Coordinates of C-alpha atoms in Angstrom, one line a residue:
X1 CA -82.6 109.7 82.3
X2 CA -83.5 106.1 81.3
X3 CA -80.8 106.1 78.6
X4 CA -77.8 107.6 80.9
X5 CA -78.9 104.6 83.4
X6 CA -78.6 102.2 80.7
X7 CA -75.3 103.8 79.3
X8 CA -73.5 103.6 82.7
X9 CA -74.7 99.9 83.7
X10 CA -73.2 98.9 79.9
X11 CA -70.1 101.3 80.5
X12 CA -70.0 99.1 84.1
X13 CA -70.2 95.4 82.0
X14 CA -67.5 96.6 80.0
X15 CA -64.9 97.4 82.6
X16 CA -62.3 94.6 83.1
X17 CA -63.1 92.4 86.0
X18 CA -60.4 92.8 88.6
X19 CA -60.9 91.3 92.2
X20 CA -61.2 94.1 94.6
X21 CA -61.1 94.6 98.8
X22 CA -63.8 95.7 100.0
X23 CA -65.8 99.2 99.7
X24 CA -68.6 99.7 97.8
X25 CA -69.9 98.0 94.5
X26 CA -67.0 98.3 91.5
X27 CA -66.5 96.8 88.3
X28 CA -65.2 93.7 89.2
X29 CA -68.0 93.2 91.7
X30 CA -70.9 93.7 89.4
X31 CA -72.9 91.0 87.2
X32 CA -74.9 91.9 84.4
X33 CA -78.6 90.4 84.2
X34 CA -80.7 91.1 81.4
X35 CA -84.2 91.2 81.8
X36 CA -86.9 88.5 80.9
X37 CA -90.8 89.2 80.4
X38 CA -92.5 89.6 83.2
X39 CA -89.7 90.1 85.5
X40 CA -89.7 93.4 88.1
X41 CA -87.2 94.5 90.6
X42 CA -88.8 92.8 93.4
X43 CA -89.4 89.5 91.8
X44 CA -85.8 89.6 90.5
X45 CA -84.5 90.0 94.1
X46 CA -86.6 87.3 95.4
X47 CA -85.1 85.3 93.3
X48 CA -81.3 86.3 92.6
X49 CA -80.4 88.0 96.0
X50 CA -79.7 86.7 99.5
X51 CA -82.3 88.9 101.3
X52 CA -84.8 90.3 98.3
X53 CA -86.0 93.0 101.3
X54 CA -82.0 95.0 99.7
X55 CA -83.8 95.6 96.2
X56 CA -83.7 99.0 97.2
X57 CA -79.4 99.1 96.9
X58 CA -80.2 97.5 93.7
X59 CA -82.9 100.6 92.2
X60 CA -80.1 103.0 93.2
X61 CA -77.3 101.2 91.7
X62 CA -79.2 100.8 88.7
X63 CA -81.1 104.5 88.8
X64 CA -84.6 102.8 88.9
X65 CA -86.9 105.7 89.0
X66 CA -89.8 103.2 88.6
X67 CA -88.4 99.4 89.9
X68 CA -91.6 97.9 88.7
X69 CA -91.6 98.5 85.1
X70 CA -88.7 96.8 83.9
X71 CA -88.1 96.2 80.0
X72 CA -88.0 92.9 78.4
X73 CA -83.7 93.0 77.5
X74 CA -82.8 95.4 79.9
X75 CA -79.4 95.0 81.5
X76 CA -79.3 95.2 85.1
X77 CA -75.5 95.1 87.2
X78 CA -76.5 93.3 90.5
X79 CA -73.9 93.5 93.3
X80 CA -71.9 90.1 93.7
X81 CA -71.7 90.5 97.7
X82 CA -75.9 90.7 97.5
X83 CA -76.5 87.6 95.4
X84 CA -77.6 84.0 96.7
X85 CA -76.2 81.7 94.1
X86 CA -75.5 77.9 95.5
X87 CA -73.0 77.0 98.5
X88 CA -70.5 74.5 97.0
X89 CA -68.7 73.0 99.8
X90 CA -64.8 72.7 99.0
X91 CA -63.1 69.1 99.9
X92 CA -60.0 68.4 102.1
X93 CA -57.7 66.5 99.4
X94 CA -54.7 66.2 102.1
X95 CA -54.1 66.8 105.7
X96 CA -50.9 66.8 107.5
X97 CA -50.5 67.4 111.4
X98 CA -53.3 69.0 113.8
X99 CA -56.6 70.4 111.3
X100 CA -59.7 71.4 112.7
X101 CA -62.8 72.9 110.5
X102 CA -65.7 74.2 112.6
X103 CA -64.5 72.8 115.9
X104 CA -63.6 69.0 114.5
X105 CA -60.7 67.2 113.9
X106 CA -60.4 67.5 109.6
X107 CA -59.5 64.1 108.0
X108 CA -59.1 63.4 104.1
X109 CA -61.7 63.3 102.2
X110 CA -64.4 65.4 104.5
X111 CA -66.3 68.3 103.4
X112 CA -66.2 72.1 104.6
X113 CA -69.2 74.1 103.9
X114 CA -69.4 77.5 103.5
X115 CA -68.9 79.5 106.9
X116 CA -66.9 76.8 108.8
X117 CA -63.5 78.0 110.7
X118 CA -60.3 76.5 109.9
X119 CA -57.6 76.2 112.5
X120 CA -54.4 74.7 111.6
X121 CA -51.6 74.0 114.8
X122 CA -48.3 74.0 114.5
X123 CA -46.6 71.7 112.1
X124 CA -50.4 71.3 110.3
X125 CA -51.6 71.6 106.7
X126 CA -54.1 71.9 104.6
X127 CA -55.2 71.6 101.1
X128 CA -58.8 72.3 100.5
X129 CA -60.2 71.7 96.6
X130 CA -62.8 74.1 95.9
X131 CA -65.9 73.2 93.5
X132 CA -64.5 75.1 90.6
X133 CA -61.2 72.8 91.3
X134 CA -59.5 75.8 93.1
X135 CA -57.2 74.3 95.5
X136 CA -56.4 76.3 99.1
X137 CA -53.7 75.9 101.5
X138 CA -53.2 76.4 104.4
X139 CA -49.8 76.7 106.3
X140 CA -49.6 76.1 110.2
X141 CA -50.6 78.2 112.8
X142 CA -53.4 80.0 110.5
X143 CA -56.8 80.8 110.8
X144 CA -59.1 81.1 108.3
X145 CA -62.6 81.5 107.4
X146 CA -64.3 80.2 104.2
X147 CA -67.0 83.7 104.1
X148 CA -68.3 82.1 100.7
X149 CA -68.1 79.8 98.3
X150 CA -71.0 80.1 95.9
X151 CA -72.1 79.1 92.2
X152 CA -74.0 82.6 90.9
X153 CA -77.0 82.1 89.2
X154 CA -76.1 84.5 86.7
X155 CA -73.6 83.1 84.1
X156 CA -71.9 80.6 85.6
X157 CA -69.9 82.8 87.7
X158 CA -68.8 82.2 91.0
X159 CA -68.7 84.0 94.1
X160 CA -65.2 82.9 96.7
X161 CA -64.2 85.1 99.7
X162 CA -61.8 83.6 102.2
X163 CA -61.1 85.8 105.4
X164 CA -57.7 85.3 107.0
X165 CA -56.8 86.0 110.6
X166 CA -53.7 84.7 110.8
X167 CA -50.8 82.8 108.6
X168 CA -50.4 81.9 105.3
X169 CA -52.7 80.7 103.0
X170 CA -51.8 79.6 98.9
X171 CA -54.3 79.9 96.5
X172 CA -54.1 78.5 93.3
X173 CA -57.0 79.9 91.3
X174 CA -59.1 78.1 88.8
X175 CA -59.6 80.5 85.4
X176 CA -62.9 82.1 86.5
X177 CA -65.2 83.5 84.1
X178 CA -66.4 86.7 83.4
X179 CA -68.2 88.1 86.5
X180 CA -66.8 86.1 88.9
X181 CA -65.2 87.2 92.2
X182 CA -62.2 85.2 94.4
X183 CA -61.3 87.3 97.3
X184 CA -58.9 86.6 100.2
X185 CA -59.7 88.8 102.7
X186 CA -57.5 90.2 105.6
X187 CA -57.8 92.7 108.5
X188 CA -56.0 95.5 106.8
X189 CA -56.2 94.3 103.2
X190 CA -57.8 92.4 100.8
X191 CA -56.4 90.2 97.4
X192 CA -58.6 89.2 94.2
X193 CA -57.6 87.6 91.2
X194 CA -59.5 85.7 88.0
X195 CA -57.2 82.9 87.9
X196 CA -53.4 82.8 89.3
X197 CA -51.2 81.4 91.8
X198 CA -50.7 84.0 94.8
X199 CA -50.1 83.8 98.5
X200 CA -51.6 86.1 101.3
X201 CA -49.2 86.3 104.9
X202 CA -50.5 87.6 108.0
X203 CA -48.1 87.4 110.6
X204 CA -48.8 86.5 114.2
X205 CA -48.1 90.1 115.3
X206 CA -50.9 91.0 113.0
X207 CA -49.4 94.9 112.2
X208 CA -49.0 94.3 108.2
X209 CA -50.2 91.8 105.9
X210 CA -48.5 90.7 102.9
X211 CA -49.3 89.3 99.1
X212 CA -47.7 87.7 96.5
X213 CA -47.5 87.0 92.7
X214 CA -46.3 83.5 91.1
X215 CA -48.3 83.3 88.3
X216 CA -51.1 85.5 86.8
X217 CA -51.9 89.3 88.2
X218 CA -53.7 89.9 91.5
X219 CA -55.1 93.5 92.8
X220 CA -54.5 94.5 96.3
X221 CA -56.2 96.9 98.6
X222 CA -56.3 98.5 102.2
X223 CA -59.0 98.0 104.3
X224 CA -60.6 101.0 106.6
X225 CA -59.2 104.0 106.5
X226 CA -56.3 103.5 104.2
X227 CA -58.6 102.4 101.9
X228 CA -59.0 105.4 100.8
X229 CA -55.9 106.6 100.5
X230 CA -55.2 105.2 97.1
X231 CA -56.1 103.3 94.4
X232 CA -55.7 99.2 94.2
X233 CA -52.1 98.4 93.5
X234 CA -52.5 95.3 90.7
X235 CA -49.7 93.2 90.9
X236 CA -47.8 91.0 88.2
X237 CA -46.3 88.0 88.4
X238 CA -42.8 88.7 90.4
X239 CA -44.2 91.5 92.4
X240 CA -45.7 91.4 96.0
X241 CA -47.6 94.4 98.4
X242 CA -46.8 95.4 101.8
X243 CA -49.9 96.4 103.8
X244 CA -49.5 98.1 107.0
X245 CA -52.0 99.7 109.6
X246 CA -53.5 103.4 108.2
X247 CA -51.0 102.7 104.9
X248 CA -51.8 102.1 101.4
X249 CA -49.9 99.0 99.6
X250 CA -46.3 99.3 99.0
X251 CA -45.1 97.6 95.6
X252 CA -42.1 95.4 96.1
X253 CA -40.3 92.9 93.8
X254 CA -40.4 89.8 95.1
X255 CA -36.5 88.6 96.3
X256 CA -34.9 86.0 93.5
X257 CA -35.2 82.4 93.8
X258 CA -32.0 80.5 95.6
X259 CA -30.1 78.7 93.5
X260 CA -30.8 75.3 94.2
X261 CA -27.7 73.0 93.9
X262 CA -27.6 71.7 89.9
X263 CA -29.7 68.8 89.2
X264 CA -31.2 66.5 92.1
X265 CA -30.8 67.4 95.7
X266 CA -29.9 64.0 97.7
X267 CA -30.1 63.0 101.3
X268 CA -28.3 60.7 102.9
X269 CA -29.6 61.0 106.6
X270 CA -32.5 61.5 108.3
X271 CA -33.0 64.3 109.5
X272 CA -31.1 66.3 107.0
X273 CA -30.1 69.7 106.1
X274 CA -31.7 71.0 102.9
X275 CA -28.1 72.3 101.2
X276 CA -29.8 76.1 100.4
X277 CA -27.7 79.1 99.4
X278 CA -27.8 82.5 100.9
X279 CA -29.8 85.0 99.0
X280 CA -29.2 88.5 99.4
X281 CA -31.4 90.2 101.4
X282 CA -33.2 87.4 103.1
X283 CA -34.0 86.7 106.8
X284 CA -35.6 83.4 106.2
X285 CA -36.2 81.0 104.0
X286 CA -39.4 78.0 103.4
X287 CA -38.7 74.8 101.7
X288 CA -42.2 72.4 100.8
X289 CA -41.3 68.8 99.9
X290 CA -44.1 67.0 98.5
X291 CA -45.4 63.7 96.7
X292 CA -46.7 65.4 94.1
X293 CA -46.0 67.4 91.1
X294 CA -49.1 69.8 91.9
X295 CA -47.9 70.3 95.7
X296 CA -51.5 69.3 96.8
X297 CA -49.8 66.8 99.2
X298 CA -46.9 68.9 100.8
X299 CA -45.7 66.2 103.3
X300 CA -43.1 68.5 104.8
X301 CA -43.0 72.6 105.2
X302 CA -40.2 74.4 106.7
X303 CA -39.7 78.2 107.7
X304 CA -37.0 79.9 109.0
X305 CA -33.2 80.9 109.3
X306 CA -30.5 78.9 107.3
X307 CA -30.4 75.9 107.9
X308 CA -33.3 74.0 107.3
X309 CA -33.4 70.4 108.5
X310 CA -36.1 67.9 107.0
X311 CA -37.4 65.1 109.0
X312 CA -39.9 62.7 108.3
X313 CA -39.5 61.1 105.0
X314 CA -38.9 57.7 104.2
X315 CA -36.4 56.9 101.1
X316 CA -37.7 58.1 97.9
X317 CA -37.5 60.9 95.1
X318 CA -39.8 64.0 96.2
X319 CA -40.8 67.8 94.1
X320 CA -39.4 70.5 96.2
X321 CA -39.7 74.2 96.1
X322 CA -38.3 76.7 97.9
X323 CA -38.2 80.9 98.6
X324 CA -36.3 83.2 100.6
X325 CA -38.6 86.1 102.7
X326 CA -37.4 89.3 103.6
X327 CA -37.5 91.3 106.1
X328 CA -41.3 92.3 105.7
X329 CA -42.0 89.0 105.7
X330 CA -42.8 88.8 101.9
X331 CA -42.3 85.6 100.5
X332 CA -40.1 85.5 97.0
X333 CA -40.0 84.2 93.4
X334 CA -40.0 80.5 93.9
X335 CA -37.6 77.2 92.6
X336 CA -38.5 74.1 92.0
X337 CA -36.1 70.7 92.5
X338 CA -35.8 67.5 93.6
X339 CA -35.2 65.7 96.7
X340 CA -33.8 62.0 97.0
X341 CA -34.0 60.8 100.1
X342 CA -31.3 58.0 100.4
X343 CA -30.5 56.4 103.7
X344 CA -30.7 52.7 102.4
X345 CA -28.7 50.3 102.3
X346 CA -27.0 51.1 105.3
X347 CA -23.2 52.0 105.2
X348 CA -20.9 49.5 106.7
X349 CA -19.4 49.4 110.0
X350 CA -15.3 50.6 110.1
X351 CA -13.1 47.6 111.5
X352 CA -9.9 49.0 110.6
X353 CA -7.6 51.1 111.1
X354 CA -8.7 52.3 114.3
X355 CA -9.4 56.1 114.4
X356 CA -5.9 57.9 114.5
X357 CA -4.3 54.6 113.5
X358 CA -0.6 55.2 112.1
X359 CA -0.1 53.5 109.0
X360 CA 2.5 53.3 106.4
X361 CA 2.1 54.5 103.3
X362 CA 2.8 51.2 101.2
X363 CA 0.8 49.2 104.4
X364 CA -3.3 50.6 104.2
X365 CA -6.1 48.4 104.5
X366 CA -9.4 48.8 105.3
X367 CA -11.9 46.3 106.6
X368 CA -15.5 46.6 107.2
X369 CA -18.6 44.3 108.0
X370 CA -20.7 43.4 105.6
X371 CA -24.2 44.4 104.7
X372 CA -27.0 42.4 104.0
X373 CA -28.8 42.0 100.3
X374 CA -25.2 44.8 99.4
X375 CA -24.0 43.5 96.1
X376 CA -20.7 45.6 96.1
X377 CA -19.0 48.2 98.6
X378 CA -17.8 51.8 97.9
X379 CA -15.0 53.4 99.4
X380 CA -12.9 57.1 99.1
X381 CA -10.1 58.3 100.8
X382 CA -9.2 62.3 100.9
X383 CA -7.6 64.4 102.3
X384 CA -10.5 66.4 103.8
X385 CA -13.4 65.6 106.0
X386 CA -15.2 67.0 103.3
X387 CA -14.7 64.6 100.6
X388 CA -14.2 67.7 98.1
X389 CA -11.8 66.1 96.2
X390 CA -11.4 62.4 97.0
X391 CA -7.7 60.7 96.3
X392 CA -8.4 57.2 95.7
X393 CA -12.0 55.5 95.1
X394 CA -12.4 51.7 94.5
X395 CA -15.1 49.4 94.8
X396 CA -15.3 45.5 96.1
X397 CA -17.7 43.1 95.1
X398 CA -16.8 40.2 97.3
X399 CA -16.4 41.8 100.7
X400 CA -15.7 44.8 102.2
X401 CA -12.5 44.9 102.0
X402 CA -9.4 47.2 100.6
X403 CA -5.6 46.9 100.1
X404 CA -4.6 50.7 98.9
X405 CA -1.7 51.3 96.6
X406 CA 0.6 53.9 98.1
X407 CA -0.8 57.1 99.7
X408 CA 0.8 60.6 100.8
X409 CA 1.5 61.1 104.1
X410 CA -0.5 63.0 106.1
X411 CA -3.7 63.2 107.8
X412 CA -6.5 61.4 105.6
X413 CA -10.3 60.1 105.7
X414 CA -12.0 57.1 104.2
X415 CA -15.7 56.5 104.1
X416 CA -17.5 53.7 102.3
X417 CA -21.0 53.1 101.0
X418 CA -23.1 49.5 100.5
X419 CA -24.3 49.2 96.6
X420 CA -27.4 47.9 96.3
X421 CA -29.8 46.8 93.4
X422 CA -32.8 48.8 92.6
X423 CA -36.7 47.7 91.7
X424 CA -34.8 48.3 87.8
X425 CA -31.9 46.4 88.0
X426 CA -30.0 49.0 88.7
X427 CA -27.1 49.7 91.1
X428 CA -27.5 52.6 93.5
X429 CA -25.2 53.3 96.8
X430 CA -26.7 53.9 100.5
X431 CA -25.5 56.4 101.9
X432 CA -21.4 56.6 102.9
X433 CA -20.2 56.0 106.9
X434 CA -19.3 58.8 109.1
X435 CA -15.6 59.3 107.7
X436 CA -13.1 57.4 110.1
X437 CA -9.5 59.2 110.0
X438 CA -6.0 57.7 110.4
X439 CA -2.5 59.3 109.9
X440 CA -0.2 58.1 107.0
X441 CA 3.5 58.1 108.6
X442 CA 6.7 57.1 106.4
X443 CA 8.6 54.0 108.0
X444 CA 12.2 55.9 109.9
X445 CA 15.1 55.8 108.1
X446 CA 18.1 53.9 109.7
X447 CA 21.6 56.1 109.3
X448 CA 23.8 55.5 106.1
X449 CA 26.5 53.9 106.5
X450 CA 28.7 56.4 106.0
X451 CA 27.4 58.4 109.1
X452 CA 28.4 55.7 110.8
X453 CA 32.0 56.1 113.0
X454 CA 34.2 54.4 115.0
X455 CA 37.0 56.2 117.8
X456 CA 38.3 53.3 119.5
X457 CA 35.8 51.0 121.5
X458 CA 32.7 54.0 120.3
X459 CA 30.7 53.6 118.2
X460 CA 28.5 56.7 117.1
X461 CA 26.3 58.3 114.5
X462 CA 23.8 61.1 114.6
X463 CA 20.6 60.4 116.1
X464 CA 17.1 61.9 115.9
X465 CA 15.0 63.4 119.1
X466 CA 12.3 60.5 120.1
X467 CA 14.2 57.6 118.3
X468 CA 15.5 54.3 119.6
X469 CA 18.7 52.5 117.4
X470 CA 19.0 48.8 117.6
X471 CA 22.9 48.0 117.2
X472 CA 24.4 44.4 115.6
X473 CA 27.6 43.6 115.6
X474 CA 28.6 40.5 113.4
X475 CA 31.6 38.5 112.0
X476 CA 30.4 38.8 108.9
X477 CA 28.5 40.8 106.5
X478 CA 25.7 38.1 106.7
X479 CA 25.6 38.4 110.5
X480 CA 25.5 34.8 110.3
X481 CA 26.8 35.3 113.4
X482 CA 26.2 38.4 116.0
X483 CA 28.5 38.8 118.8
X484 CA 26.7 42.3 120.3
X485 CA 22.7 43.3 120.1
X486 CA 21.9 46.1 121.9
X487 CA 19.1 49.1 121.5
X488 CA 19.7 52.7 123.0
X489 CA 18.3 55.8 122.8
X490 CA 21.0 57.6 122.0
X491 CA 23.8 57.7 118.7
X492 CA 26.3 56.0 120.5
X493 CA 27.1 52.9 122.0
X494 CA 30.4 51.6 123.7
X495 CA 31.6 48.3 121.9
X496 CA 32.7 45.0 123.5
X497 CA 34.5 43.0 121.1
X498 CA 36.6 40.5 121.9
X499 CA 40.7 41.3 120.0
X500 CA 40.5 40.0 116.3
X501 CA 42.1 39.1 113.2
X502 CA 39.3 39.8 111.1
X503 CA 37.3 42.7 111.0
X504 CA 33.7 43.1 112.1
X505 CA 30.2 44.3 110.6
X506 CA 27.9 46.3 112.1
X507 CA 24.4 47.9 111.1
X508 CA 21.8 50.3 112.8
X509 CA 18.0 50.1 112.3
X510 CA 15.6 53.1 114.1
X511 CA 12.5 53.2 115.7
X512 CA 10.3 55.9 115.6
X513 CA 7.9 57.2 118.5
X514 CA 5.2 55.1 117.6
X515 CA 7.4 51.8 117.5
X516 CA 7.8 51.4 113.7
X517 CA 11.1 49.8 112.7
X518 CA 13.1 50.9 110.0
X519 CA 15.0 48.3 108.1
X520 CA 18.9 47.8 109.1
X521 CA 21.1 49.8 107.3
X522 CA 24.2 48.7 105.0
X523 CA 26.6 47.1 106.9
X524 CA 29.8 48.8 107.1
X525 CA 33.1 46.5 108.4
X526 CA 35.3 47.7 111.5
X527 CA 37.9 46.3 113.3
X528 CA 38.3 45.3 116.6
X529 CA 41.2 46.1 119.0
X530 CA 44.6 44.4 117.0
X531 CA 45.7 41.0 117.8
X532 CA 49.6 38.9 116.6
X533 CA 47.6 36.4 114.4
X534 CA 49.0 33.5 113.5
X535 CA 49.5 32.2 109.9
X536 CA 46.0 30.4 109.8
X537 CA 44.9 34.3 111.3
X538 CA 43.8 32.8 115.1
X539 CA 45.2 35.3 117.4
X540 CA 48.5 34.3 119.2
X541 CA 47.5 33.8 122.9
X542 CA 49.8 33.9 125.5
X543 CA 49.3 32.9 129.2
X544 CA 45.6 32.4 128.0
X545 CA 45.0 35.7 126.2
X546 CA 45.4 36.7 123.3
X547 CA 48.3 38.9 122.2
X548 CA 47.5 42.5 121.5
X549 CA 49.6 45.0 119.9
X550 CA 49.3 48.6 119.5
X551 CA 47.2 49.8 116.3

């Protein structure tokens, strides 16, 4: 009988150690103790177990017919939830928002001791570093409750069971040895691991809990009744478990990262939107910015639909990480980025064109103030809000000022940035202006001259819906001197010439409807009524007027 006891305990050392929830004593629950002189069942109890008065759980465990003769290298498998070990109270490394532990407002640097409530409020965070340099968070709105957090006097191993009520919490797990037991425990499930990075989820509604795998493997199991409707479900990296009431764990793969936008991630206002992609299957999304690599200081944490603004955070370069959540609320695989945050130097102020100005194409210039400590100004002009694909870009280093080559006409936008030098020497631009927008228009063409006719005293070409003509008559093709200026709105005009000898000139020039003037067109030559001229060609005048013969 003595030798099967002794087979089974060393059958029990040899299991692997796997984290369970709850029920009785198992593998991963048990630590070995091997026997000294003189020890006994009840003087090993009154020294290794929380309340020495539960030796008896130990005798049966063990199948101790006799608990007080005890050999000298006999291995004995004491349950982990009975030992006493040493409380080892974890430290708050970062706080963000509303934190209370055991009733008080939590500040950096304080201690929590083993048993003490956390209550994070909306917007709040935590990051708690345990002894073994274990590091818990906490996202807002949870509730947690450090059950244990014990060195075990056998071994070196250690002894962590976190109970959440509500939330999120992220552990990242410290490689435990042999033995040892990290637990976060829920009201329908609980998660173990030996050293990983995992995340329980118990939403408000509290009808399912959820758990998921970044790094390492994790083992999952129901609580009451569904607890013994199946075996733990371990879980790899990539995978997650849906718990609901009276159910064993369902196995899901976690939903693919999103594709964060190549290389660094930059913000120009304040707030922001964080430019994340869609990933199938999805309802929401979280987004963590922090100020380190480690994400022990997460400065900002965002949960929900697309999009997700970022407020808070002053200029700089932070990690990010983000993971789309399905409908179960199971958080996904996770990316990591960067996030520049660049508001600075400001952007100028626009002093022309005006919004909607109409501008020629050959005619653009743009004018705005200038910026304090700016070394140079940006600018681009497109012919999209958007700035996809910008038309012209140039820089000025003495002012903020532009004089564009010619430009298509259309509708087109212009922004421009302030360049400044960085702590390096380097030159970085602020952020661009809210795009101002003004309307490229061709100058009107005047009529040719060959449109241009004459029937007797009218004069008439075709004319355009909207336009005004300006009309001069001259004696010459120089119009050194004009004898008729007149402007209609219409393409004809009724001429009052005085009877010649010599012919006249006369050109056109339109104006559009915003009041831009074409240039005059060629001059073409016309002749007045006819005159008798005399040799020197002065008309003949007779009784005072001229002489006028038929043409």
């Amino acid at each position: 009988m003595k030798r099967s006891a002794m087979a089974m305990a060393a059958a029990l050392a040899a299991l692997p150690v796997l984290a369970g929830w709850g029920g009785a004593a198992r593998a991963g629950e048990l630590f070995p103790y091997e026997v000294q002189h003189g020890d006994s069942l009840y003087t090993v109890a009154g020294r290794l177990l929380e309340d020495p008065r539960r030796w008896p759980e130990v005798a049966k465990l063990n199948r101790l017919a006799q608990p007080s003769r005890l050999r000298p290298g006999q291995r004995l498998m004491l349950p982990a939830s009975l030992l006493k070990g040493t409380a080892r109270p974890a430290r708050a490394e970062y706080v963000r928002g509303p934190v209370r532990a055991g009733g008080q407002a939590l500040r950096i640097g304080d201690e929590v001791t083993e048993g003490a409530v956390l209550e994070v409020g909306a917007q709040g965070f935590v990051s708690l570093r345990l002894h073994d340099g274990s590091l818990l968070q906490l996202q807002a709105n949870s509730r947690s409750k450090l059950l244990r957090l014990r060195d075990l006097p056998v071994g070196q191993r250690r002894n962590t069971l976190v109970e959440l009520d509500g939330g999120r919490v992220d552990a990242t797990v410290a490689p435990q040895p042999g033995g040892s037991r990290f637990e976060v425990k829920t009201p329908l499930a609980t998660a173990g691991v030996r050293g990983t990075r995992f995340g329980v989820t118990v939403p408000a509604a509290g009808a399912l809990a959820t758990a998921d795998v970044v790094e390492g493997r994790v083992e999952v199991q129901a609580q009451g009744q569904a607890q013994r409707a199946g075996e733990a479900v371990a879980l790899a990296a990539g995978q997650g478990a849906v718990v609901r009431r009276g159910a064993a764990p369902l196995l899901k793969p976690l939903l693919p990262a999103p594709a964060l936008p190549g290389g660094t991630i930059r913000l120009e206002r304040m707030p922001g939107e964080i430019p994340l992609p869609a990933v199938p299957g999805a309802s929401r999304y979280r987004v963590e910015v922090a100020d380190d690599a480690a994400f022990t200081r997460v400065l900002w944490s965002g949960e929900g639909p697309l999009p997700l603004v970022v407020e808070g955070l002053d200029d700089g370069r932070y990690p990010l990480r983000a993971r789309a959540i399905d409908a179960d609320g199971l958080l996904g695989a996770e990316r990591a980025g960067e996030l520049w945050v660049r508001t600075r130097p400001v952007a100028p102020l626009a002093q022309s064109p005006r919004p909607d100005e109409i501008v020629a194409p050959d005619a653009v210039t743009i004018d705005c103030t200038s910026v304090p400590g700016a070394a140079a100004y940006r600018l681009e002009v497109s012919a999209s809000a958007g700035f996809e694909s910008p038309l012209q870009r140039a820089e000025s280093r003495d002012r903020c000022h532009f004089a564009l080559p010619a430009l298509p006409a259309g509708e087109l936008y212009w922004r421009v940035a302030s360049v400044a030098a960085m702590a390096d020497g380097r030159l970085e631009r602020g952020p661009f202006s809210d795009p101002g927008r003004f309307v490229v228009v061709p100058y009107p063409a005047a009529p040719a001259a060959a449109d241009i006719g004459i029937d007797g005293q009218r004069l008439h070409w075709k004319a355009l819906p909207g336009y005004r003509y300006r009309v001069q008559i001259g004696t010459d093709t120089a119009f050194a001197t004009v004898v008729q200026d007149e402007v209609v709105e219409v393409g004809e005009l009724r001429l009052s010439l005085p009877p010649g000898c010599t012919p006249y000139a006369v050109r056109l020039r339109a104006a559009d409807a915003n009041g831009r003037w074409s240039a005059f067109s060629p001059p073409r030559v016309i002749e007045a009524e006819a005159s008798v001229c005399s040799g020197d060609g002065a008309p003949v005048r007779s009784d005072g007027g001229p002489v006028r013969t038929a043409r």
